[in-house]
Amino acid sequence: MTAEAGAPPASRRAFLAGTGAAAAGVAAAGLLGGPLTGTARAAGPVCPPGNFAPIPGSALGPPVNADGYFAGQIKGDLYWVTDSFYTAMFLTTRHGVVLVDAPPTIGHNLLRAIGAVTQANGRPSQVTHLVYSHSHADHIGASILFGPDVVRIGHSECRTLLLRDNDPNRPPPDVTFDDHFTLTVGGETLLLDFHGPNHTPDNIFIRAPAQQTLMVVDVIFPGWVPFKQLAVSQDIPDWIQAQDVAMSLPWDTLVAGHLGRLGTRDDAELQIAYVADLQASAQATMASLYPAPFFEQFGNNAWAGCKDPRPGIRGRPGDPPRLRRRSPSSWRLTGGSAFAWR
């Protein structure tokens, strides 16, 4: 499916009329040609010592400004914005802005970032199209900020899920597709592809081919171990496969939806190695796991034995402890002390 968008509807202009003024104090030099991947600068207060492993500077992105966000150029008219925890991407065109995701933690700073960038590059600031990576509220919960006239685009299953959720902050997409969709606005193009369920049943891959950039959310976490339980994904085998799908596509820069920096192909390869190590370790453990002690210690409380048995995991009596070895690749990733090991 292909869509060519024309000039933006006039009723949208009033919604963003004040955006340029709100962002007037942001220097254009900080927006055009800004940092891409992480630097050795902390984006905020450091984690207190003692409970978790230190966070290396390479895992962090650029510091946020006084309003709590950073916006930078990826390439050409493609930009990204982050609050150090979530990321979104936007494409400035002759006819307006195409935004990909609207995380509520960034919220109104999306408007400020877009206003500042378009004031600097001379493109219209009106957001005409909003692409949903998937239906989860933490990535599109600020969709309501862009009013009723923006064209929302997502997978057909995304629409089904959002109609069910009936969340006023996440209006269902107006335009849907099943497999592939080419969005062209003002001479700029995004390719939207569905490669099957992974993190969710509707999670898609978004590519900006002219800018050699891929956005896929909750699949690859640049410089960090994946969020707990492999990003609380609904389909773990296909989530693992989605990493390989990403690597089969042509791109140089990754917008991952989480954390405060952009990613590279090396980041993706490192996570793939980590997940392979994790999978091999889990399979080896399950092959000789002796579960009786987990349940015996809690008597008649059947569910208590299912609550995070890692501290007591062992084989049969006399076997050495298991799941105590850290993956070799995990030493090169951040956040393992929070989710993957203790």
PDB file of C-alpha atoms in Angstrom, residues 1 4 12 47 86 170 174 206 248 253 259 305 328 342:
ATOM      1  CA  MET A   1       0.000   0.000   0.000  1.00  0.00           C
ATOM      2  CA  GLU A   4       1.023  10.307  -1.082  1.00  0.00           C
ATOM      3  CA  ARG A  12      -4.336  21.683  12.181  1.00  0.00           C
ATOM      4  CA  CYS A  47      22.355   5.890  40.179  1.00  0.00           C
ATOM      5  CA  TYR A  86      12.177   7.075  25.641  1.00  0.00           C
ATOM      6  CA  ARG A 170      -4.511   6.706  22.076  1.00  0.00           C
ATOM      7  CA  ASP A 174      -7.152   5.962  10.656  1.00  0.00           C
ATOM      8  CA  ILE A 206       9.806   1.718  10.219  1.00  0.00           C
ATOM      9  CA  SER A 248      18.556  -8.310   7.427  1.00  0.00           C
ATOM     10  CA  THR A 253      21.268   4.158  12.564  1.00  0.00           C
ATOM     11  CA  LEU A 259      16.863   4.777  26.541  1.00  0.00           C
ATOM     12  CA  GLY A 305       7.097 -21.616  44.708  1.00  0.00           C
ATOM     13  CA  PRO A 328      30.185 -13.322  28.441  1.00  0.00           C
ATOM     14  CA  ARG A 342      22.516 -10.466  41.093  1.00  0.00           C
TER      15      ARG A 342
END
